[in-house]
């Protein structure tokens, strides 16, 4: 299938999962407040946003099932396909730019004005208006291989954005460019299909084009077209494209910004992007991701779970499933479900979980009788199957995430909790109580 945002919006409408807001709203806090009240039950499209002619959509996906459905799959199918896609890339198809919708409007040089975008202020202490749902596309100058990621971008003036580049691939490419005294060309694609947002979040090594993962998710190559002012290709079905370059040897204050942990990332001197062109479809739709909503958290969780699952399977064949929990921003806490066959196997599995992402802080391992999506059930396992002196281990001062307010400049402790039934114990003592015939009861038969 082709990754077309408008097709997905139409499908959300068919399922009555998208609320159309006709009343004019301010992009300063009001839009985020309404969107946040509606999620995760509904996404929203704001038809009239003060100061802009462009409608704003938020909450494109609000559950694991809806992300999978956007690609015509069930959630278990998506997990399998995503894991497969990490090692089975589908090269992109470059198409001629002439006549494409994304080239219907082209603004270059002095015509560029970021003020035309309905960029939102989401949270109380945010430093300004932010783009939160732009795919950031760059290229490795040495290999020409694309990299796709999502960063936060603060609107600074008519043609400049601030950016937070965490120490990952975009930053690595910029560090190389800056060392050579050059800017790093970038393109930002706004208003893209959920499959491309999801693909951008894949945890891979540098040198893998995340659009090629997207191609495997979609079952056909992602179509890209060349930019006007930079040597980068962008998805032809995007609504809005910003072209530009990350400037070398320049840092300006960016932030604060309300982030996925539901705390603010602080203001600090950060990268500056100069915008050289804006292209967009006629009557475009702008997408904003309200930070820390399920849309934000789940897009990050699925790729992290798939990557973790790969490593877990290497550590032990007895791993059943993994869940990186929303309360931890879908970053810090993992619950691993395994059918333990050997003493200590749960601990080995937890090592693999920590190795899968620097962000993982606390891991709980549980047996197959625990529902890893139910925090009450996981806590039950910790309450009834853990003795801290033998089941908990702590590694101090490993690498974590700077956005965790308890980290020490990014250094973080790691804790593993083995909440599986010990192999040496009588398993009978650990069984949950259940009422005979409970599952067969239909209350309708008993209530008037
Ligand atoms: Mn990458």
Tab-separated table of C-alpha atoms and ligand atoms in Angstrom:
chain	number	residue	atom	x	y	z
A	1	UNK	CA	0.000	0.000	0.000
A	2	UNK	CA	1.013	3.618	-0.517
A	3	UNK	CA	1.649	5.685	2.628
A	4	UNK	CA	-0.977	8.404	2.110
A	5	UNK	CA	-1.994	10.412	5.171
A	6	UNK	CA	-5.318	11.468	3.610
A	7	UNK	CA	-6.327	7.836	3.068
A	8	UNK	CA	-5.725	7.124	6.744
A	9	UNK	CA	-7.699	10.227	7.812
A	10	UNK	CA	-10.595	9.004	5.665
A	11	UNK	CA	-10.375	5.583	7.338
A	12	UNK	CA	-10.390	7.225	10.790
A	13	UNK	CA	-13.509	9.123	9.718
A	14	UNK	CA	-15.151	5.898	8.561
A	15	UNK	CA	-14.514	4.435	12.002
A	16	UNK	CA	-15.627	7.659	13.700
A	17	UNK	CA	-12.246	7.949	15.442
A	18	UNK	CA	-11.454	11.501	14.321
A	19	UNK	CA	-13.280	14.454	15.864
A	20	UNK	CA	-13.678	17.443	13.534
A	21	UNK	CA	-13.344	20.691	15.483
A	22	UNK	CA	-14.955	23.526	13.496
A	23	UNK	CA	-14.712	26.219	16.156
A	24	UNK	CA	-11.615	28.417	15.813
A	25	UNK	CA	-8.869	27.447	18.287
A	26	UNK	CA	-5.610	29.091	19.262
A	27	UNK	CA	-2.427	27.139	18.454
A	28	UNK	CA	-1.131	28.457	21.775
A	29	UNK	CA	-2.109	25.779	24.343
A	30	UNK	CA	-5.817	25.599	23.401
A	31	UNK	CA	-5.343	23.149	20.520
A	32	UNK	CA	-3.135	20.881	22.635
A	33	UNK	CA	-5.602	21.022	25.527
A	34	UNK	CA	-8.534	19.936	23.352
A	35	UNK	CA	-6.471	17.245	21.613
A	36	UNK	CA	-5.243	15.923	24.949
A	37	UNK	CA	-8.798	15.767	26.332
A	38	UNK	CA	-9.895	13.683	23.346
A	39	UNK	CA	-7.025	11.178	23.369
A	40	UNK	CA	-6.613	8.246	23.452
A	41	UNK	CA	-10.275	7.660	22.538
A	42	UNK	CA	-10.155	10.002	19.520
A	43	UNK	CA	-7.812	11.871	17.230
A	44	UNK	CA	-8.780	15.405	16.223
A	45	UNK	CA	-8.660	17.616	13.187
A	46	UNK	CA	-8.844	21.348	13.870
A	47	UNK	CA	-10.323	23.001	10.802
A	48	UNK	CA	-9.735	26.614	11.869
A	49	UNK	CA	-6.540	27.504	13.669
A	50	UNK	CA	-5.921	31.127	14.535
A	51	UNK	CA	-3.245	32.793	12.402
A	52	UNK	CA	-2.994	30.096	9.723
A	53	UNK	CA	-5.020	28.761	6.797
A	54	UNK	CA	-3.800	25.226	7.416
A	55	UNK	CA	-5.857	22.702	9.423
A	56	UNK	CA	-4.088	20.709	12.132
A	57	UNK	CA	-4.483	17.003	12.838
A	58	UNK	CA	-3.333	15.216	15.993
A	59	UNK	CA	-3.784	11.689	17.354
A	60	UNK	CA	-3.345	9.808	14.055
A	61	UNK	CA	-2.782	6.658	16.056
A	62	UNK	CA	-3.798	6.174	19.673
A	63	UNK	CA	-3.425	2.446	20.283
A	64	UNK	CA	-1.258	-0.475	19.199
A	65	UNK	CA	-4.190	-1.788	17.213
A	66	UNK	CA	-4.716	1.489	15.355
A	67	UNK	CA	-1.033	1.719	14.356
A	68	UNK	CA	-1.251	-1.810	12.976
A	69	UNK	CA	-4.569	-1.077	11.267
A	70	UNK	CA	-3.028	1.916	9.465
A	71	UNK	CA	-0.860	-0.669	7.671
A	72	UNK	CA	-3.702	-3.145	7.186
A	73	UNK	CA	-2.440	-5.531	9.856
A	74	UNK	CA	-3.268	-6.808	13.322
A	75	UNK	CA	-0.894	-5.833	16.122
A	76	UNK	CA	0.839	-9.254	16.349
A	77	UNK	CA	1.278	-9.181	12.558
A	78	UNK	CA	2.822	-5.712	12.788
A	79	UNK	CA	5.307	-6.829	15.460
A	80	UNK	CA	6.393	-9.736	13.262
A	81	UNK	CA	6.607	-7.538	10.162
A	82	UNK	CA	8.534	-4.814	11.968
A	83	UNK	CA	11.080	-7.301	13.326
A	84	UNK	CA	11.407	-8.780	9.823
A	85	UNK	CA	11.771	-5.301	8.277
A	86	UNK	CA	14.782	-4.489	10.461
A	87	UNK	CA	16.784	-7.075	8.484
A	88	UNK	CA	14.915	-7.022	5.173
A	89	UNK	CA	15.020	-3.608	3.571
A	90	UNK	CA	13.022	-2.477	0.527
A	91	UNK	CA	14.920	0.124	-1.538
A	92	UNK	CA	13.044	3.373	-2.214
A	93	UNK	CA	11.821	4.445	-5.637
A	94	UNK	CA	12.884	7.914	-6.781
A	95	UNK	CA	10.212	9.571	-8.924
A	96	UNK	CA	10.192	12.694	-11.078
A	97	UNK	CA	9.196	15.807	-9.084
A	98	UNK	CA	7.272	17.518	-11.905
A	99	UNK	CA	3.517	17.386	-11.445
A	100	UNK	CA	3.660	16.018	-7.892
A	101	UNK	CA	1.208	17.418	-5.367
A	102	UNK	CA	4.026	18.235	-2.973
A	103	UNK	CA	5.449	20.620	-5.608
A	104	UNK	CA	2.168	22.499	-6.160
A	105	UNK	CA	3.478	25.367	-4.025
A	106	UNK	CA	7.174	26.205	-3.887
A	107	UNK	CA	8.558	29.011	-1.748
A	108	UNK	CA	12.302	29.703	-1.885
A	109	UNK	CA	14.667	32.333	-0.506
A	110	UNK	CA	12.853	35.448	0.723
A	111	UNK	CA	9.455	33.805	0.120
A	112	UNK	CA	10.107	31.371	2.976
A	113	UNK	CA	8.017	32.184	6.031
A	114	UNK	CA	7.551	29.592	8.752
A	115	UNK	CA	4.745	31.804	10.070
A	116	UNK	CA	2.425	30.199	7.527
A	117	UNK	CA	2.531	26.964	9.579
A	118	UNK	CA	0.104	26.495	12.488
A	119	UNK	CA	2.979	25.434	14.761
A	120	UNK	CA	1.690	24.940	18.289
A	121	UNK	CA	2.707	25.759	21.822
A	122	UNK	CA	1.793	22.530	23.602
A	123	UNK	CA	2.698	22.862	27.275
A	124	UNK	CA	2.719	25.654	29.847
A	125	UNK	CA	6.473	26.255	30.031
A	126	UNK	CA	7.396	25.462	26.427
A	127	UNK	CA	9.855	28.023	25.083
A	128	UNK	CA	7.890	28.651	21.894
A	129	UNK	CA	6.017	27.118	18.982
A	130	UNK	CA	7.242	23.640	18.091
A	131	UNK	CA	7.137	21.269	15.155
A	132	UNK	CA	6.778	17.821	16.727
A	133	UNK	CA	5.778	15.515	13.872
A	134	UNK	CA	8.334	16.330	11.171
A	135	UNK	CA	10.398	13.490	9.712
A	136	UNK	CA	13.970	14.772	9.674
A	137	UNK	CA	15.752	13.419	6.602
A	138	UNK	CA	19.516	13.765	6.196
A	139	UNK	CA	22.245	11.973	4.264
A	140	UNK	CA	25.628	10.632	5.260
A	141	UNK	CA	28.001	12.789	3.164
A	142	UNK	CA	30.454	9.857	2.939
A	143	UNK	CA	28.004	7.167	1.768
A	144	UNK	CA	24.981	9.118	0.504
A	145	UNK	CA	22.734	6.873	2.616
A	146	UNK	CA	19.676	8.574	4.062
A	147	UNK	CA	18.795	8.769	7.738
A	148	UNK	CA	15.280	9.440	8.981
A	149	UNK	CA	14.381	10.503	12.517
A	150	UNK	CA	11.996	12.752	14.433
A	151	UNK	CA	13.339	15.649	16.474
A	152	UNK	CA	11.653	18.586	18.143
A	153	UNK	CA	12.005	21.920	16.330
A	154	UNK	CA	11.353	25.328	17.855
A	155	UNK	CA	10.235	28.035	15.440
A	156	UNK	CA	12.693	30.917	15.898
A	157	UNK	CA	11.845	33.353	13.089
A	158	UNK	CA	10.770	33.416	9.422
A	159	UNK	CA	13.450	30.975	8.313
A	160	UNK	CA	15.151	29.458	11.351
A	161	UNK	CA	14.344	26.525	13.610
A	162	UNK	CA	16.022	25.378	16.796
A	163	UNK	CA	16.514	21.634	17.249
A	164	UNK	CA	17.378	19.115	19.926
A	165	UNK	CA	19.614	16.427	18.441
A	166	UNK	CA	20.179	13.676	20.987
A	167	UNK	CA	23.429	11.691	20.495
A	168	UNK	CA	22.052	9.501	17.732
A	169	UNK	CA	22.299	9.338	13.948
A	170	UNK	CA	21.315	12.852	12.810
A	171	UNK	CA	23.743	14.240	15.352
A	172	UNK	CA	26.517	11.859	14.237
A	173	UNK	CA	26.122	13.068	10.653
A	174	UNK	CA	26.101	16.693	11.762
A	175	UNK	CA	29.257	16.211	13.876
A	176	UNK	CA	31.046	14.944	10.724
A	177	UNK	CA	29.818	17.889	8.656
A	178	UNK	CA	30.695	20.434	11.319
A	179	UNK	CA	34.221	18.984	11.727
A	180	UNK	CA	34.679	19.715	8.014
A	181	UNK	CA	33.313	23.245	8.572
A	182	UNK	CA	30.196	22.500	6.511
A	183	UNK	CA	26.463	22.677	7.241
A	184	UNK	CA	24.411	19.447	7.119
A	185	UNK	CA	21.570	19.578	4.604
A	186	UNK	CA	18.202	18.410	5.888
A	187	UNK	CA	14.590	18.112	4.812
A	188	UNK	CA	11.604	18.001	7.157
A	189	UNK	CA	8.471	16.181	5.995
A	190	UNK	CA	5.253	17.123	7.804
A	191	UNK	CA	1.937	15.339	7.349
A	192	UNK	CA	3.086	11.792	6.628
A	193	UNK	CA	1.394	8.416	7.003
A	194	UNK	CA	1.833	6.607	10.383
A	195	UNK	CA	3.893	3.841	8.713
A	196	UNK	CA	6.670	6.329	7.937
A	197	UNK	CA	6.546	7.830	11.416
A	198	UNK	CA	6.852	4.309	12.818
A	199	UNK	CA	9.689	3.351	10.459
A	200	UNK	CA	11.639	6.463	11.482
A	201	UNK	CA	11.700	5.174	15.042
A	202	UNK	CA	13.446	1.908	14.161
A	203	UNK	CA	16.503	1.236	16.305
A	204	UNK	CA	19.180	0.386	13.770
A	205	UNK	CA	22.824	1.110	13.140
A	206	UNK	CA	23.847	4.202	11.199
A	207	UNK	CA	23.806	3.383	7.501
A	208	UNK	CA	20.288	1.964	7.390
A	209	UNK	CA	17.754	4.145	5.551
A	210	UNK	CA	14.629	4.025	7.720
A	211	UNK	CA	12.461	4.587	4.604
A	212	UNK	CA	13.680	1.166	3.396
A	213	UNK	CA	12.254	-0.327	6.598
A	214	UNK	CA	9.047	1.587	5.808
A	215	UNK	CA	8.997	-0.025	2.361
A	216	UNK	CA	9.003	-3.490	3.928
A	217	UNK	CA	6.243	-2.496	6.363
A	218	UNK	CA	4.137	-1.276	3.433
A	219	UNK	CA	5.014	-4.128	1.073
A	220	UNK	CA	6.175	-1.742	-1.659
A	221	UNK	CA	8.944	0.838	-2.126
A	222	UNK	CA	8.454	4.248	-0.524
A	223	UNK	CA	8.345	6.811	-3.336
A	224	UNK	CA	10.618	9.811	-2.928
A	225	UNK	CA	11.216	12.987	-4.926
A	226	UNK	CA	14.194	15.332	-4.976
A	227	UNK	CA	14.124	18.557	-3.003
A	228	UNK	CA	14.437	21.983	-4.654
A	229	UNK	CA	17.382	23.448	-2.748
A	230	UNK	CA	19.120	20.504	-1.058
A	231	UNK	CA	20.404	17.112	-2.267
A	232	UNK	CA	17.814	15.095	-0.337
A	233	UNK	CA	14.741	13.079	-1.325
A	234	UNK	CA	11.417	13.260	0.515
A	235	UNK	CA	8.236	11.139	0.525
A	236	UNK	CA	6.061	12.253	-2.400
A	237	UNK	CA	2.868	11.850	-0.361
A	238	UNK	CA	3.951	14.336	2.349
A	239	UNK	CA	1.728	17.363	2.958
A	240	UNK	CA	4.471	19.927	3.665
A	241	UNK	CA	8.264	19.896	3.135
A	242	UNK	CA	10.810	22.225	4.719
A	243	UNK	CA	14.282	22.214	3.193
A	244	UNK	CA	17.375	23.631	4.855
A	245	UNK	CA	20.671	23.068	6.611
A	246	UNK	CA	21.898	22.663	10.161
A	247	UNK	CA	24.395	25.483	10.593
A	248	UNK	CA	27.946	24.680	11.743
A	249	UNK	CA	29.486	26.419	14.751
A	250	UNK	CA	26.223	28.067	15.791
A	251	UNK	CA	24.189	27.249	18.891
A	252	UNK	CA	21.272	29.234	20.243
A	253	UNK	CA	19.016	28.747	23.243
A	254	UNK	CA	16.283	26.161	22.619
A	255	UNK	CA	13.588	25.018	25.097
A	256	UNK	CA	12.282	24.380	27.621
A	257	UNK	CA	9.968	21.761	26.151
A	258	UNK	CA	7.457	19.381	27.732
A	259	UNK	CA	8.718	15.918	26.770
A	260	UNK	CA	7.664	12.266	26.769
A	261	UNK	CA	8.503	11.670	30.475
A	262	UNK	CA	5.879	14.351	31.305
A	263	UNK	CA	8.643	16.661	32.538
A	264	UNK	CA	10.344	19.573	30.796
A	265	UNK	CA	13.612	19.263	28.927
A	266	UNK	CA	15.552	22.388	30.000
A	267	UNK	CA	16.559	25.382	27.895
A	268	UNK	CA	20.129	25.141	26.575
A	269	UNK	CA	22.228	26.277	23.579
A	270	UNK	CA	21.374	23.919	20.723
A	271	UNK	CA	21.504	23.475	16.951
A	272	UNK	CA	20.044	25.991	14.512
A	273	UNK	CA	18.510	25.097	11.138
A	274	UNK	CA	18.198	27.626	8.333
A	275	UNK	CA	15.234	26.955	6.061
A	276	UNK	CA	15.927	27.475	2.342
A	277	UNK	CA	12.626	26.326	0.826
A	278	UNK	CA	9.066	25.325	1.716
A	279	UNK	CA	6.997	23.184	-0.641
A	280	UNK	CA	3.448	22.003	0.025
A	281	UNK	CA	0.312	20.539	-1.474
A	282	UNK	CA	-2.596	22.852	-2.123
A	283	UNK	CA	-4.819	22.889	0.970
A	284	UNK	CA	-2.280	20.959	3.063
A	285	UNK	CA	-2.888	19.308	6.426
A	286	UNK	CA	-0.406	19.950	9.238
A	287	UNK	CA	0.273	17.252	11.829
A	288	UNK	CA	1.285	17.931	15.411
A	289	UNK	CA	2.087	15.232	17.974
A	290	UNK	CA	1.119	16.374	21.453
A	291	UNK	CA	4.045	15.260	23.619
A	292	UNK	CA	3.484	12.393	26.089
A	293	UNK	CA	0.163	11.367	24.509
A	294	UNK	CA	-0.318	7.759	23.425
A	295	UNK	CA	0.390	8.800	19.821
A	296	UNK	CA	3.815	9.998	20.885
A	297	UNK	CA	4.602	7.147	23.266
A	298	UNK	CA	3.430	4.211	21.145
A	299	UNK	CA	5.321	5.263	18.010
A	300	UNK	CA	8.469	4.972	20.125
A	301	UNK	CA	7.455	1.821	21.987
A	302	UNK	CA	6.807	-0.490	19.049
A	303	UNK	CA	10.255	-0.131	17.493
A	304	UNK	CA	11.932	-0.458	20.873
A	305	UNK	CA	9.950	-3.597	21.657
A	306	UNK	CA	10.794	-5.141	18.275
A	307	UNK	CA	14.497	-4.416	18.719
A	308	UNK	CA	14.435	-5.730	22.272
A	309	UNK	CA	12.614	-8.887	21.169
A	310	UNK	CA	15.382	-9.641	18.643
A	311	UNK	CA	18.057	-9.462	21.327
A	312	UNK	CA	15.916	-11.361	23.828
A	313	UNK	CA	15.488	-14.227	21.377
A	314	UNK	CA	19.248	-14.403	21.042
A	315	UNK	CA	19.602	-14.531	24.832
A	316	UNK	CA	16.950	-17.223	25.306
A	317	UNK	CA	14.465	-19.037	23.060
A	318	UNK	CA	11.935	-19.064	25.907
A	319	UNK	CA	10.947	-15.386	25.750
A	320	UNK	CA	7.248	-14.963	24.946
A	321	UNK	CA	6.618	-11.230	24.814
A	322	UNK	CA	7.813	-7.831	25.955
A	323	UNK	CA	6.065	-4.586	26.946
A	324	UNK	CA	7.699	-1.187	27.338
A	325	UNK	CA	5.202	0.634	29.524
A	326	UNK	CA	3.406	3.960	28.892
A	327	UNK	CA	3.862	5.210	32.467
A	328	UNK	CA	7.614	5.168	31.823
A	329	UNK	CA	7.148	7.219	28.674
A	330	UNK	CA	7.461	3.970	26.706
A	331	UNK	CA	11.201	4.314	27.288
A	332	UNK	CA	12.379	3.324	30.765
A	333	UNK	CA	10.450	0.273	31.970
A	334	UNK	CA	10.258	-3.099	30.275
A	335	UNK	CA	8.296	-6.155	31.336
A	336	UNK	CA	9.599	-9.407	29.867
A	337	UNK	CA	7.430	-12.503	29.790
A	338	UNK	CA	9.260	-15.814	29.563
A	339	UNK	CA	8.665	-19.499	30.106
A	340	UNK	CA	11.804	-20.081	32.135
A	341	UNK	CA	13.410	-23.498	31.654
A	342	UNK	CA	16.791	-22.963	33.316
A	343	UNK	CA	17.855	-21.431	36.593
A	344	UNK	CA	18.947	-17.807	36.036
A	345	UNK	CA	17.498	-17.550	32.519
A	346	UNK	CA	15.341	-14.554	33.464
A	347	UNK	CA	18.440	-12.611	34.492
A	348	UNK	CA	20.145	-13.303	31.143
A	349	UNK	CA	17.018	-12.085	29.399
A	350	UNK	CA	17.141	-8.876	31.424
A	351	UNK	CA	20.763	-8.253	30.363
A	352	UNK	CA	19.602	-8.425	26.749
A	353	UNK	CA	16.799	-5.956	27.502
A	354	UNK	CA	19.276	-3.446	28.915
A	355	UNK	CA	21.549	-3.930	25.909
A	356	UNK	CA	18.734	-3.115	23.475
A	357	UNK	CA	18.463	0.569	24.391
A	358	UNK	CA	20.349	2.988	26.626
A	359	UNK	CA	16.981	4.300	27.802
A	360	UNK	CA	15.876	1.111	29.578
A	361	UNK	CA	16.216	1.663	33.343
A	362	UNK	CA	14.129	-0.968	35.130
A	363	UNK	CA	13.249	-4.412	33.843
A	364	UNK	CA	10.840	-6.898	35.390
A	365	UNK	CA	10.801	-10.532	34.262
A	366	UNK	CA	7.549	-12.479	34.749
A	367	UNK	CA	6.075	-15.887	33.963
A	368	UNK	CA	3.556	-16.624	31.145
A	369	UNK	CA	0.615	-16.475	33.591
A	370	UNK	CA	1.159	-12.715	34.069
A	371	UNK	CA	-0.579	-10.202	31.765
A	372	UNK	CA	2.313	-7.889	30.882
A	373	UNK	CA	-0.083	-5.158	29.662
A	374	UNK	CA	-1.818	-5.037	33.081
A	375	UNK	CA	0.242	-3.062	35.652
A	376	UNK	CA	-1.845	-4.604	38.474
A	377	UNK	CA	-0.856	-8.095	37.406
A	378	UNK	CA	2.828	-7.170	37.064
A	379	UNK	CA	2.785	-5.622	40.536
A	380	UNK	CA	1.103	-8.796	41.813
A	381	UNK	CA	4.036	-10.810	40.491
A	382	UNK	CA	6.525	-8.462	42.185
A	383	UNK	CA	4.554	-8.694	45.431
A	384	UNK	CA	4.302	-12.479	45.473
A	385	UNK	CA	7.335	-13.814	43.618
A	386	UNK	CA	10.218	-11.485	44.586
A	387	UNK	CA	12.708	-11.589	47.433
A	388	UNK	CA	14.807	-8.478	46.918
A	389	UNK	CA	18.164	-9.780	48.185
A	390	UNK	CA	18.303	-12.525	45.556
A	391	UNK	CA	15.923	-11.294	42.841
A	392	UNK	CA	16.942	-7.653	42.415
A	393	UNK	CA	20.220	-6.493	40.886
A	394	UNK	CA	21.495	-2.971	40.362
A	395	UNK	CA	24.151	-1.647	37.984
A	396	UNK	CA	25.218	1.895	38.818
A	397	UNK	CA	26.288	4.664	36.443
A	398	UNK	CA	25.475	3.122	33.090
A	399	UNK	CA	24.408	5.250	30.119
A	400	UNK	CA	20.833	6.505	30.324
A	401	UNK	CA	18.807	9.358	28.877
A	402	UNK	CA	19.427	13.026	29.634
A	403	UNK	CA	15.685	13.725	29.553
A	404	UNK	CA	15.289	11.539	32.671
A	405	UNK	CA	15.384	14.219	35.399
A	406	UNK	CA	16.956	11.768	37.858
A	407	UNK	CA	19.877	10.961	35.535
A	408	UNK	CA	23.261	12.502	36.248
A	409	UNK	CA	23.978	14.252	32.954
A	410	UNK	CA	22.684	11.148	31.203
A	411	UNK	CA	24.318	8.563	33.510
A	412	UNK	CA	21.744	6.294	35.058
A	413	UNK	CA	21.428	3.271	37.332
A	414	UNK	CA	19.801	0.102	36.011
A	415	UNK	CA	17.693	-2.314	38.038
A	416	UNK	CA	16.481	-5.778	37.166
A	417	UNK	CA	13.679	-7.484	39.112
A	418	UNK	CA	13.272	-11.222	38.614
A	419	UNK	CA	9.595	-11.780	39.402
A	420	UNK	CA	9.506	-15.273	37.910
A	421	UNK	CA	8.810	-18.303	40.074
A	422	UNK	CA	12.192	-19.696	41.186
A	423	UNK	CA	12.998	-22.953	39.355
A	424	UNK	CA	13.921	-24.652	42.621
A	425	UNK	CA	10.646	-23.843	44.386
A	426	UNK	CA	7.407	-25.785	44.488
A	427	UNK	CA	5.429	-23.972	41.760
A	428	UNK	CA	2.135	-24.947	43.357
A	429	UNK	CA	2.588	-22.335	46.094
A	430	UNK	CA	2.823	-19.576	43.465
A	431	UNK	CA	-0.333	-20.379	41.526
A	432	UNK	CA	-3.066	-17.752	41.354
A	433	UNK	CA	-6.433	-18.594	42.845
A	434	UNK	CA	-9.296	-18.953	40.410
A	435	UNK	CA	-12.990	-19.734	40.668
A	436	UNK	CA	-14.082	-22.854	38.846
A	437	UNK	CA	-16.329	-21.933	35.910
A	438	UNK	CA	-15.573	-18.182	36.146
A	439	UNK	CA	-14.729	-17.694	32.472
A	440	UNK	CA	-17.912	-19.442	31.333
A	441	UNK	CA	-20.222	-17.122	33.291
A	442	UNK	CA	-22.111	-14.529	31.240
A	443	UNK	CA	-23.574	-11.954	33.621
A	444	UNK	CA	-26.468	-11.326	31.232
A	445	UNK	CA	-27.822	-14.691	32.334
A	446	UNK	CA	-27.936	-13.559	35.954
A	447	UNK	CA	-28.979	-9.877	35.822
A	448	UNK	CA	-32.517	-8.764	35.012
B	1	LIG	MN1	19.128	5.953	11.674
